[in-house]
XYZ file of C-alpha atoms in Angstrom:
278
model
C 111.084 103.693 98.785
C 106.121 102.503 99.293
C 109.299 104.527 102.931
C 107.884 103.770 99.957
C 106.148 103.487 101.274
C 102.305 104.606 100.358
C 101.465 107.369 97.552
C 103.748 109.878 98.409
C 101.283 112.901 97.532
C 99.001 111.400 100.690
C 101.583 112.601 102.436
C 101.431 116.264 101.590
C 97.879 116.665 101.867
C 98.269 118.890 104.992
C 95.406 118.790 107.276
C 93.014 116.551 105.829
C 89.959 117.613 108.214
C 86.742 117.203 105.898
C 85.037 120.367 104.877
C 87.781 122.664 106.646
C 88.681 125.927 104.329
C 92.198 127.167 104.059
C 93.397 130.578 102.713
C 96.250 129.052 101.333
C 97.228 129.218 97.481
C 98.053 125.943 95.765
C 101.282 125.815 93.715
C 102.208 123.068 91.826
C 105.437 120.736 92.309
C 106.943 117.528 91.441
C 106.630 114.654 94.088
C 109.475 112.096 94.160
C 109.513 108.877 95.636
C 112.538 106.874 95.036
C 114.954 104.442 96.422
C 117.810 102.163 95.399
C 118.635 99.481 97.932
C 121.572 97.251 98.405
C 121.468 93.989 95.962
C 118.492 95.843 93.681
C 117.977 98.597 91.095
C 116.394 101.804 91.716
C 112.781 102.146 91.989
C 111.141 105.977 91.569
C 107.826 106.880 91.491
C 106.588 110.503 90.553
C 103.333 112.481 91.051
C 102.401 116.108 91.110
C 101.224 117.548 94.878
C 97.521 118.141 95.449
C 95.676 121.303 96.991
C 96.054 121.790 100.517
C 92.711 120.567 102.368
C 90.004 118.960 101.043
C 89.672 114.644 101.235
C 90.642 112.301 98.180
C 90.537 108.740 97.272
C 92.635 106.605 94.831
C 90.301 107.553 91.520
C 91.399 111.338 92.243
C 95.320 110.632 92.692
C 95.573 108.778 88.835
C 95.427 112.121 86.996
C 98.307 113.034 89.606
C 101.080 110.424 88.431
C 103.583 111.367 86.319
C 104.199 109.256 83.419
C 106.204 110.691 80.801
C 109.535 112.041 82.739
C 112.956 111.024 81.927
C 114.471 109.433 85.048
C 118.472 108.714 85.368
C 120.600 106.995 88.142
C 124.407 107.816 87.879
C 127.223 105.886 90.006
C 130.956 105.919 89.169
C 130.543 107.336 86.118
C 127.699 104.951 84.833
C 124.474 106.263 83.913
C 120.794 104.276 83.524
C 117.526 105.873 82.217
C 115.301 103.896 84.101
C 111.771 102.670 82.170
C 108.667 103.538 83.244
C 105.925 100.811 83.324
C 102.723 100.071 85.344
C 102.868 98.300 88.533
C 99.641 97.113 90.415
C 101.284 96.385 93.492
C 102.593 100.034 93.969
C 99.985 102.852 95.431
C 100.663 104.944 92.006
C 100.582 101.656 90.300
C 102.880 103.319 87.766
C 106.948 103.462 88.760
C 110.339 103.647 86.771
C 112.531 101.177 87.335
C 116.202 100.321 86.394
C 117.804 96.567 85.359
C 121.920 97.648 84.900
C 122.856 99.665 88.281
C 122.317 97.613 91.584
C 123.026 98.900 94.962
C 126.179 98.452 96.671
C 127.131 99.568 100.370
C 129.046 102.582 100.586
C 128.641 103.665 97.114
C 126.638 107.063 96.444
C 123.933 107.336 93.581
C 122.544 110.380 91.716
C 119.126 110.503 90.689
C 117.955 113.013 87.909
C 114.669 113.651 86.957
C 113.426 115.573 83.780
C 109.932 116.798 83.472
C 108.019 119.354 81.510
C 111.598 121.404 80.859
C 112.839 121.080 84.172
C 115.792 119.169 86.289
C 116.142 118.298 89.564
C 118.547 115.924 91.090
C 119.557 114.179 94.395
C 122.152 111.918 95.903
C 122.306 109.351 98.584
C 124.324 106.436 99.713
C 123.775 103.170 100.929
C 124.613 102.160 104.534
C 125.877 99.022 105.960
C 122.492 96.576 106.209
C 121.267 94.521 108.909
C 119.341 91.711 109.925
C 116.319 91.082 112.328
C 116.348 88.054 114.492
C 114.464 86.081 116.863
C 111.165 86.474 114.955
C 108.243 84.855 116.685
C 104.738 84.792 116.465
C 102.041 84.897 118.982
C 98.079 84.030 118.950
C 95.734 86.983 119.959
C 93.093 85.493 118.978
C 91.322 82.790 116.951
C 92.267 84.474 113.617
C 94.558 87.501 114.910
C 98.615 87.209 115.936
C 101.259 89.273 116.698
C 104.750 89.416 114.858
C 107.818 90.351 117.285
C 111.454 90.719 116.320
C 114.785 91.874 117.755
C 116.768 94.804 116.200
C 120.555 94.412 116.299
C 122.889 97.128 117.436
C 122.826 99.775 114.893
C 124.809 102.955 114.171
C 122.055 104.073 111.696
C 118.420 104.435 112.180
C 116.039 101.433 110.390
C 112.957 100.745 109.894
C 110.627 97.580 109.126
C 108.644 97.412 106.034
C 106.108 94.663 104.975
C 104.697 92.719 102.013
C 101.594 90.790 102.237
C 100.527 88.193 100.222
C 101.767 87.911 96.826
C 102.416 91.646 96.439
C 105.852 92.497 96.017
C 105.491 96.288 97.204
C 106.976 96.853 100.667
C 104.966 98.946 102.788
C 105.649 100.696 106.120
C 104.734 99.195 108.787
C 102.809 101.291 111.943
C 105.444 103.107 114.108
C 107.725 100.677 112.387
C 110.680 103.375 111.973
C 113.645 103.029 114.228
C 116.737 105.084 115.852
C 120.349 104.060 115.757
C 120.675 102.113 119.097
C 123.584 100.634 120.615
C 121.971 98.161 122.508
C 119.140 94.951 120.905
C 115.596 95.783 120.859
C 112.813 93.651 120.685
C 110.023 95.325 118.915
C 106.521 94.711 117.830
C 106.129 94.506 113.834
C 102.424 95.817 113.112
C 100.578 95.036 110.139
C 101.130 98.323 107.356
C 99.194 101.056 107.477
C 96.621 101.895 104.262
C 97.001 105.685 104.813
C 93.374 105.984 101.933
C 91.657 103.330 103.950
C 92.109 103.372 107.788
C 88.375 102.734 109.295
C 89.074 98.863 109.417
C 92.888 98.979 110.182
C 94.229 96.513 113.178
C 97.664 96.479 113.993
C 97.439 92.660 114.484
C 98.035 89.862 111.286
C 95.529 87.365 110.287
C 96.347 83.703 110.807
C 96.261 83.173 107.214
C 98.326 86.215 106.126
C 101.333 85.140 104.294
C 104.226 88.077 105.280
C 107.701 89.192 104.089
C 109.376 91.493 106.216
C 112.493 93.921 104.944
C 114.947 95.914 107.404
C 115.914 98.715 105.693
C 118.828 100.763 107.125
C 119.090 104.352 106.381
C 121.075 107.856 106.623
C 119.909 110.455 109.069
C 117.544 112.522 106.160
C 115.678 109.504 105.713
C 114.759 108.863 109.389
C 113.855 111.976 109.756
C 111.478 112.179 106.501
C 110.060 108.428 107.303
C 109.263 109.785 110.682
C 107.409 112.747 109.823
C 105.548 111.109 107.143
C 104.198 108.700 109.475
C 103.469 111.329 111.861
C 101.471 113.021 109.153
C 99.468 109.662 108.007
C 98.485 108.939 111.939
C 97.631 112.634 112.522
C 96.035 113.699 109.166
C 92.539 112.661 110.298
C 93.245 113.889 113.751
C 91.354 117.204 114.838
C 93.492 117.861 118.141
C 96.891 117.227 116.240
C 96.415 117.264 112.584
C 99.131 117.085 110.013
C 100.117 120.628 108.876
C 103.243 120.260 107.527
C 105.131 119.620 104.284
C 107.551 116.989 104.641
C 111.338 117.795 104.001
C 113.049 117.351 100.709
C 116.764 116.142 99.454
C 115.714 116.880 95.954
C 116.977 120.311 94.239
C 114.761 123.370 93.226
C 111.046 123.196 93.982
C 110.456 119.356 94.107
C 109.415 117.512 97.149
C 109.619 113.873 98.067
C 113.138 111.848 98.865
C 115.340 109.731 97.138
C 116.891 107.466 99.454
C 119.802 104.567 99.956
C 118.757 101.526 101.840
C 120.789 98.379 103.154
C 118.317 95.539 102.876
C 117.674 92.477 104.448
C 114.436 90.430 103.663
C 112.743 87.388 105.547
C 110.069 85.408 104.401
C 107.749 84.413 107.039
C 105.248 82.480 104.961
C 101.963 82.189 106.275
C 101.921 83.312 109.975
C 99.270 80.929 111.424
C 101.995 78.319 110.830
C 104.534 80.210 112.825
C 102.135 80.721 115.776
C 104.109 80.025 119.063
C 102.514 77.041 121.279
């Protein structure tokens, strides 16, 4: 989903220029970061949005996590209530997951969230998955390397996410969202961007990194959402082109965020230093 993608509430912090003042009235909303993939069960993270402007860290977000909601997924007349649990790998460190309803290509899934006496919902469909090919690793410096891969022709947009080490959370790679295209494309797969700690970010991978890559195909709305999410994260500290807009949502009512269906394929690279081109 964290697109997830990183903590969804970070994406909705509009214009994080430090010490700035904004004449905007804060209104609390539910924020949803949910997805279901082909061959996997739903994963949903819930939080509350935060006031416009200012600077925040991970400790500030802990009080914004919603842990007592009822989260349900429906498909073909079947219904499953997701179970909330702590998960240290996810940015929210708390997620709702299923174990009975698995994503299938072409099927539609409805997410229903009930919290604080209110109900929100959204529906998504899982597209055909695709696979990366011609994955290569090239040395850049003694301890750093770059990863390249080929995207197949696709009639749906896609995104490349990455999990490092023993984490099972796939974070969005920087500039890793791609529109549909009828030709093959070689792309560089950058390291995932932690939008809370960017001061020491580098696009290259360490030769000691253990890497899993996930290619997610998606519908047009999910592509738009993830593209804008990426733009907001990159520009949130840019005084020339600050991020000042909320992301779109497919949730009903006044909830923010996304419920997305993805076709998926996963490639385990192992330690990238062992794959470097000679």
